[in-house]
PDB file of C-alpha atoms and ligand atoms in Angstrom:
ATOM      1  CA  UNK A   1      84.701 103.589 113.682  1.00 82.00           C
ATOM      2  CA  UNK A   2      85.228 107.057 115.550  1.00 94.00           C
ATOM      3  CA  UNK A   3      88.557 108.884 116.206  1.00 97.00           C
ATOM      4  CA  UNK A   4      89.822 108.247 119.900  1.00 97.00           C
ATOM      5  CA  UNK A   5      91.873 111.743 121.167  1.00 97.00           C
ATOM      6  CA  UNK A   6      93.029 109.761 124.002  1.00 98.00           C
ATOM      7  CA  UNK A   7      95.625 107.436 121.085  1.00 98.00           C
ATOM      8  CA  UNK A   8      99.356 107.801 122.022  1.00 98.00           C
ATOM      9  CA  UNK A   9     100.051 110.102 118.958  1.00 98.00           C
ATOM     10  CA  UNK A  10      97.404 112.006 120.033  1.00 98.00           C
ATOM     11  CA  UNK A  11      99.044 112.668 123.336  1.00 98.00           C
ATOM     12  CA  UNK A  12     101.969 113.138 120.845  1.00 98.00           C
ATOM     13  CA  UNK A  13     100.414 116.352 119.188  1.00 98.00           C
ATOM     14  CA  UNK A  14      99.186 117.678 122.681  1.00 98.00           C
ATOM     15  CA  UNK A  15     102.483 117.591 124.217  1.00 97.00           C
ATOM     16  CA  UNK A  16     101.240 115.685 126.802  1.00 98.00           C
ATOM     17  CA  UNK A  17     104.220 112.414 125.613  1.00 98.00           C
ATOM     18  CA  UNK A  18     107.826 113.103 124.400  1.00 97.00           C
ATOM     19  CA  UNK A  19     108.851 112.079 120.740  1.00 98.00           C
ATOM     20  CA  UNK A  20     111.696 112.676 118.569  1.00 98.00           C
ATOM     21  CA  UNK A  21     110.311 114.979 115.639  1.00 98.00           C
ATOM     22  CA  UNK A  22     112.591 115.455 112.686  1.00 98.00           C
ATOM     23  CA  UNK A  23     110.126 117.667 110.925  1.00 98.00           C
ATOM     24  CA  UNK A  24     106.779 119.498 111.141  1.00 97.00           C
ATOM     25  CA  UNK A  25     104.698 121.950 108.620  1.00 97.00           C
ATOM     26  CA  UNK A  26     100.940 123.418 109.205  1.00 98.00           C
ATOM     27  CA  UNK A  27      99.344 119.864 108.466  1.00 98.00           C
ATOM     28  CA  UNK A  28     101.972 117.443 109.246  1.00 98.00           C
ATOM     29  CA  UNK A  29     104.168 116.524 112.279  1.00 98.00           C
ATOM     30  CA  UNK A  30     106.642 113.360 111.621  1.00 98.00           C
ATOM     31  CA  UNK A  31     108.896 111.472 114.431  1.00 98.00           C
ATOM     32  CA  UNK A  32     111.054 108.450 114.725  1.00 98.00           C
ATOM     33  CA  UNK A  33     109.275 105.038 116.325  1.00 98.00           C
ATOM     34  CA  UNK A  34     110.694 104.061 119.249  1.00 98.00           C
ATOM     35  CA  UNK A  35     110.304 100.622 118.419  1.00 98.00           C
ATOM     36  CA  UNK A  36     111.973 101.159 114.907  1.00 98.00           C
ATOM     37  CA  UNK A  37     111.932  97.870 112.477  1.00 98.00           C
ATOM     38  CA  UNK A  38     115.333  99.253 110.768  1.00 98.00           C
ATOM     39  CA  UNK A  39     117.607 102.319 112.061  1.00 98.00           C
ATOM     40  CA  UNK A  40     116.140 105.625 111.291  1.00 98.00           C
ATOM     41  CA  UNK A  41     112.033 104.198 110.985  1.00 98.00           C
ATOM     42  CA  UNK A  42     110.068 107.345 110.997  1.00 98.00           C
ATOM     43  CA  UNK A  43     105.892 107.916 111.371  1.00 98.00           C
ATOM     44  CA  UNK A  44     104.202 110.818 109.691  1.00 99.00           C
ATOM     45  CA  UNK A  45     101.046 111.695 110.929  1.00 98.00           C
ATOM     46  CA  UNK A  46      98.462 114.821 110.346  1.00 98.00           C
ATOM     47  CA  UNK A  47      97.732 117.173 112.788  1.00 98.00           C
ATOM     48  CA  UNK A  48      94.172 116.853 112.327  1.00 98.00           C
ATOM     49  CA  UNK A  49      92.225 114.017 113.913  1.00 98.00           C
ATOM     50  CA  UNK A  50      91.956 111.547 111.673  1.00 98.00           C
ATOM     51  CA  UNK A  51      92.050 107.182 112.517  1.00 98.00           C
ATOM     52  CA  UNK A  52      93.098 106.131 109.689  1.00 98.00           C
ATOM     53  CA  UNK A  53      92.839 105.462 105.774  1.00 98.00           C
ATOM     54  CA  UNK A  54      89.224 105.797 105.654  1.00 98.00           C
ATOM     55  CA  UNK A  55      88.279 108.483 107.393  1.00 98.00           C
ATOM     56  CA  UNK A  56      91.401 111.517 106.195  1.00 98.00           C
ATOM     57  CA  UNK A  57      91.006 114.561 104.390  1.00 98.00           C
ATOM     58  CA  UNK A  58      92.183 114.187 101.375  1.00 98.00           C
ATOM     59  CA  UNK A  59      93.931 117.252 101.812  1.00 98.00           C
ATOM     60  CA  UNK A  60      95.904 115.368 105.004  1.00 98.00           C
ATOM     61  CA  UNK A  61      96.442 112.557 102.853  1.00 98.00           C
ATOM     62  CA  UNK A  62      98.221 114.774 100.362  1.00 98.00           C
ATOM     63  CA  UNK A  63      99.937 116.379 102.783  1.00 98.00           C
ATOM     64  CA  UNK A  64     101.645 113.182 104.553  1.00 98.00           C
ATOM     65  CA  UNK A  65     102.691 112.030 101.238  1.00 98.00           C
ATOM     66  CA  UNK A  66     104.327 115.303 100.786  1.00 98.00           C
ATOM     67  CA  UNK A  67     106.144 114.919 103.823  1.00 98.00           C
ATOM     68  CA  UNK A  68     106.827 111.196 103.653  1.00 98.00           C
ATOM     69  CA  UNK A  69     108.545 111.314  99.980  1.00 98.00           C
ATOM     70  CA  UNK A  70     110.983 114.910 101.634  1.00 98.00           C
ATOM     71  CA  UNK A  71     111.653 112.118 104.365  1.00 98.00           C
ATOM     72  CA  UNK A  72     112.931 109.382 102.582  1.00 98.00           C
ATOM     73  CA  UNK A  73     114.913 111.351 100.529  1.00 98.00           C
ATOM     74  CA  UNK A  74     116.449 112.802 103.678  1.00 98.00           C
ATOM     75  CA  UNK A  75     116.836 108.977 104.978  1.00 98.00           C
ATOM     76  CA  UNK A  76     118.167 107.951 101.974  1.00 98.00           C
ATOM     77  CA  UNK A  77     121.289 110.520 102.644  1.00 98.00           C
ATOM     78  CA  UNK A  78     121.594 110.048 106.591  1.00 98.00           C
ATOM     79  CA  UNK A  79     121.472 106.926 106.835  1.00 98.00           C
ATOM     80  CA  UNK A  80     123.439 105.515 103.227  1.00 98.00           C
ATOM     81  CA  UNK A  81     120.245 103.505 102.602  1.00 98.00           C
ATOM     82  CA  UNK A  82     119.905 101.461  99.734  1.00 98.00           C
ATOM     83  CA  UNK A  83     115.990 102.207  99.313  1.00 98.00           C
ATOM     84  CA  UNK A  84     113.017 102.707 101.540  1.00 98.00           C
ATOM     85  CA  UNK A  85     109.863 100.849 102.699  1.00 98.00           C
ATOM     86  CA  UNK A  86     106.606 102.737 103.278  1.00 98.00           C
ATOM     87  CA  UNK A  87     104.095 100.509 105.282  1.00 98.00           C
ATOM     88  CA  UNK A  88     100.268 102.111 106.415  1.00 98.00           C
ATOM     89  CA  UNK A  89      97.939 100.053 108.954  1.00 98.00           C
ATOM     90  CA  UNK A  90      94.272 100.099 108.609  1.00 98.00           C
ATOM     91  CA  UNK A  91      92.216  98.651 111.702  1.00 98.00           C
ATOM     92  CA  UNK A  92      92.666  96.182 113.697  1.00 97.00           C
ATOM     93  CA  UNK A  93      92.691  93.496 110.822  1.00 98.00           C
ATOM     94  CA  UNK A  94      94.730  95.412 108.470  1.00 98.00           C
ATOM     95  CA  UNK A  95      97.424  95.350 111.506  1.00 97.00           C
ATOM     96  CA  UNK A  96      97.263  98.970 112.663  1.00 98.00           C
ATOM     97  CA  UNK A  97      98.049  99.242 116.895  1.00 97.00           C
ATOM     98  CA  UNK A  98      97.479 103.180 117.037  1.00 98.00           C
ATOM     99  CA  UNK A  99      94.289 104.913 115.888  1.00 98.00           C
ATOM    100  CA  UNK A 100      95.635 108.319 114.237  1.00 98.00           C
ATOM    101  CA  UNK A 101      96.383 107.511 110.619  1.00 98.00           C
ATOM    102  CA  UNK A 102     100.266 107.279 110.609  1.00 98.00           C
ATOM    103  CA  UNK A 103     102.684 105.975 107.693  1.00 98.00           C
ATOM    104  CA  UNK A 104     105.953 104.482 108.099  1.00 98.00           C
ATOM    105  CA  UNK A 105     108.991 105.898 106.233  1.00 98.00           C
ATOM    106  CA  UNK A 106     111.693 103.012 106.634  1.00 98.00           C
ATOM    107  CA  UNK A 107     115.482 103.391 105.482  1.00 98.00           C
ATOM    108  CA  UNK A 108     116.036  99.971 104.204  1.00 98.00           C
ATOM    109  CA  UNK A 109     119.706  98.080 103.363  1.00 98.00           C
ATOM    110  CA  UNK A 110     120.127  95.636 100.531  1.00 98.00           C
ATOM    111  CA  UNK A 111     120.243  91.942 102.306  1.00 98.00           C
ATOM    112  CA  UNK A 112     119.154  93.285 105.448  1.00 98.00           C
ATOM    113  CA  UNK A 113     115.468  92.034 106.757  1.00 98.00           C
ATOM    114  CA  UNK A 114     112.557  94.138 108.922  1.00 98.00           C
ATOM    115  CA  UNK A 115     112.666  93.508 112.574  1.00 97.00           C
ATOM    116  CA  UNK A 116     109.258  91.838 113.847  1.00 96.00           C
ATOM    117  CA  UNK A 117     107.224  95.351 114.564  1.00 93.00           C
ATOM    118  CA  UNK A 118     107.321  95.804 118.388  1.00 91.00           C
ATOM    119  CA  UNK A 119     110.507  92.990 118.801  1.00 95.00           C
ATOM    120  CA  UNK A 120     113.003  95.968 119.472  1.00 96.00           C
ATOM    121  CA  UNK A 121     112.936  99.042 121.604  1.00 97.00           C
ATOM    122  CA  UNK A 122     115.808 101.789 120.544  1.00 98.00           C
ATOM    123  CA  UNK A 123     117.679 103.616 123.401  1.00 98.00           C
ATOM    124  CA  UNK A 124     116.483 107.442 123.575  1.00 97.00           C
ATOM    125  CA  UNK A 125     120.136 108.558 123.470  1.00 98.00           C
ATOM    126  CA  UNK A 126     120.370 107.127 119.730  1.00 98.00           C
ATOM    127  CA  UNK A 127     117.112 107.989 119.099  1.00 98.00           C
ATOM    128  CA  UNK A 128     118.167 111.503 119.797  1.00 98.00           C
ATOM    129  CA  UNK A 129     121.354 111.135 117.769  1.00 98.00           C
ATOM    130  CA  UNK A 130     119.209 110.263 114.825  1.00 98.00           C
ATOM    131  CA  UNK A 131     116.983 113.029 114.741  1.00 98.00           C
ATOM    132  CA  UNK A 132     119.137 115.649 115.050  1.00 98.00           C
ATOM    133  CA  UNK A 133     120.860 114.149 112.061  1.00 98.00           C
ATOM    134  CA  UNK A 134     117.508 113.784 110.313  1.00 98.00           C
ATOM    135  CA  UNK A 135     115.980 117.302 111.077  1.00 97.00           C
ATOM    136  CA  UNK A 136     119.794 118.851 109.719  1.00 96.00           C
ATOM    137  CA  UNK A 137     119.209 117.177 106.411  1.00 97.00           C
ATOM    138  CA  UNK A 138     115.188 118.198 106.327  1.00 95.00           C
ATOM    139  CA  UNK A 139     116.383 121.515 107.430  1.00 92.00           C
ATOM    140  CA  UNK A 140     118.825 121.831 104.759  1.00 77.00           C
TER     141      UNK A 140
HETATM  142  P1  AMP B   1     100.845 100.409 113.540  1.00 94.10           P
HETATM  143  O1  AMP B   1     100.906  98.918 113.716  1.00 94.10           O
HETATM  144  O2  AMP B   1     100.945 100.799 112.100  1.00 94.10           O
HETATM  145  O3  AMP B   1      99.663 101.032 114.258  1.00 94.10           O
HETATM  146  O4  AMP B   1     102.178 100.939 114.198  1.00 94.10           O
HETATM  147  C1  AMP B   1     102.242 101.683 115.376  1.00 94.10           C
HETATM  148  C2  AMP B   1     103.685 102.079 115.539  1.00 94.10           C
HETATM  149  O5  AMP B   1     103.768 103.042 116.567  1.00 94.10           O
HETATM  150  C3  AMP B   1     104.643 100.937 115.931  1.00 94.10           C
HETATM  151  O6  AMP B   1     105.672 100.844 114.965  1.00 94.10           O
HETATM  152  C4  AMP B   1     105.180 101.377 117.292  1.00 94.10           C
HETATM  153  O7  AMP B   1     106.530 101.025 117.466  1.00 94.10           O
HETATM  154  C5  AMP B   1     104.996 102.879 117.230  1.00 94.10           C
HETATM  155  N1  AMP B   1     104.878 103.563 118.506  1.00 94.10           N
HETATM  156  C6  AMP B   1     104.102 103.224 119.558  1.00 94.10           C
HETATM  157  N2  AMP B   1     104.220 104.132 120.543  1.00 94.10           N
HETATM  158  C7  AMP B   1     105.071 105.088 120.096  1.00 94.10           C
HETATM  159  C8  AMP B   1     105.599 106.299 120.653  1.00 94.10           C
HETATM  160  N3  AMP B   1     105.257 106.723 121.889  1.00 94.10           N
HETATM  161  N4  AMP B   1     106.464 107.028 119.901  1.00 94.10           N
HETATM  162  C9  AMP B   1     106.826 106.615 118.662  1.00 94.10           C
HETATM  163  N5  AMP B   1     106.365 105.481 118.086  1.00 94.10           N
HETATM  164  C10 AMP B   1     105.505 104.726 118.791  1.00 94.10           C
END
């Protein structure tokens, strides 16, 4: 399996599509989904090219756990959560949709269930709200 540069997070890195980043370092750039399975679902990704799991740097790999665990904590403050959910795709049969490795960082409520991935799309205007709220807090 080869890395793709033409994947939508990809595009992401380039500039070439919007996305809400709440936080970025020399390796790492991280931004809320736009189809978000709770409130405040964020992806962390690595700069460098890399598809997924089984092809990263361990260096990368490092590096988006790093960022991933300062995330949640940051969710866990914004958003009052009750405890978070990290979820990481692998291929096609391990359910991944995009080919840069990504992980999900996912504020979770007690009692309150996952969306279906792709059943909801949030409006821009909250997903704005959000990350201002989340970069503050990372910022802080
Ligand atoms: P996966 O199944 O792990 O590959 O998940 C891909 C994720 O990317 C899904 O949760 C999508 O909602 C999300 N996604 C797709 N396009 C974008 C985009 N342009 N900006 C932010 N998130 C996206």
């Amino acid at each position: 399996m080869t890395y793709d540069p033409g994947n939508i997070f990809a595009k992401i890195l380039r500039g070439e599509l919007p996305a809400h980043c709440v936080y970025e370092d020399d390796r790492v750039v991280a931004f809320l989904d736009i189809m978000p399975r709770a409130t405040g679902h964020v992806l962390v990704i690595p700069k460098a090219p890399s598809r997924n799991l089984l092809d990263v740097e361990p260096d990368d790999l490092a590096a988006v756990a790093a960022a991933a665990q300062r995330i949640a904590r940051a969710q866990m403050d914004v958003f009052a959560a009750d405890g978070i959910t990290l979820t990481q795709h692998n291929e096609k049969a391990g359910g991944q949709e995009v080919f840069h490795l990504h992980v999900h960082v996912i504020p979770r409520h007690t009692g309150v269930e996952l969306r279906a991935p792709l059943s909801y799309k949030e409006a821009p205007e909250v997903l704005a709200e959000q990350a201002a709220r989340l970069k503050a807090a990372l910022a802080g």
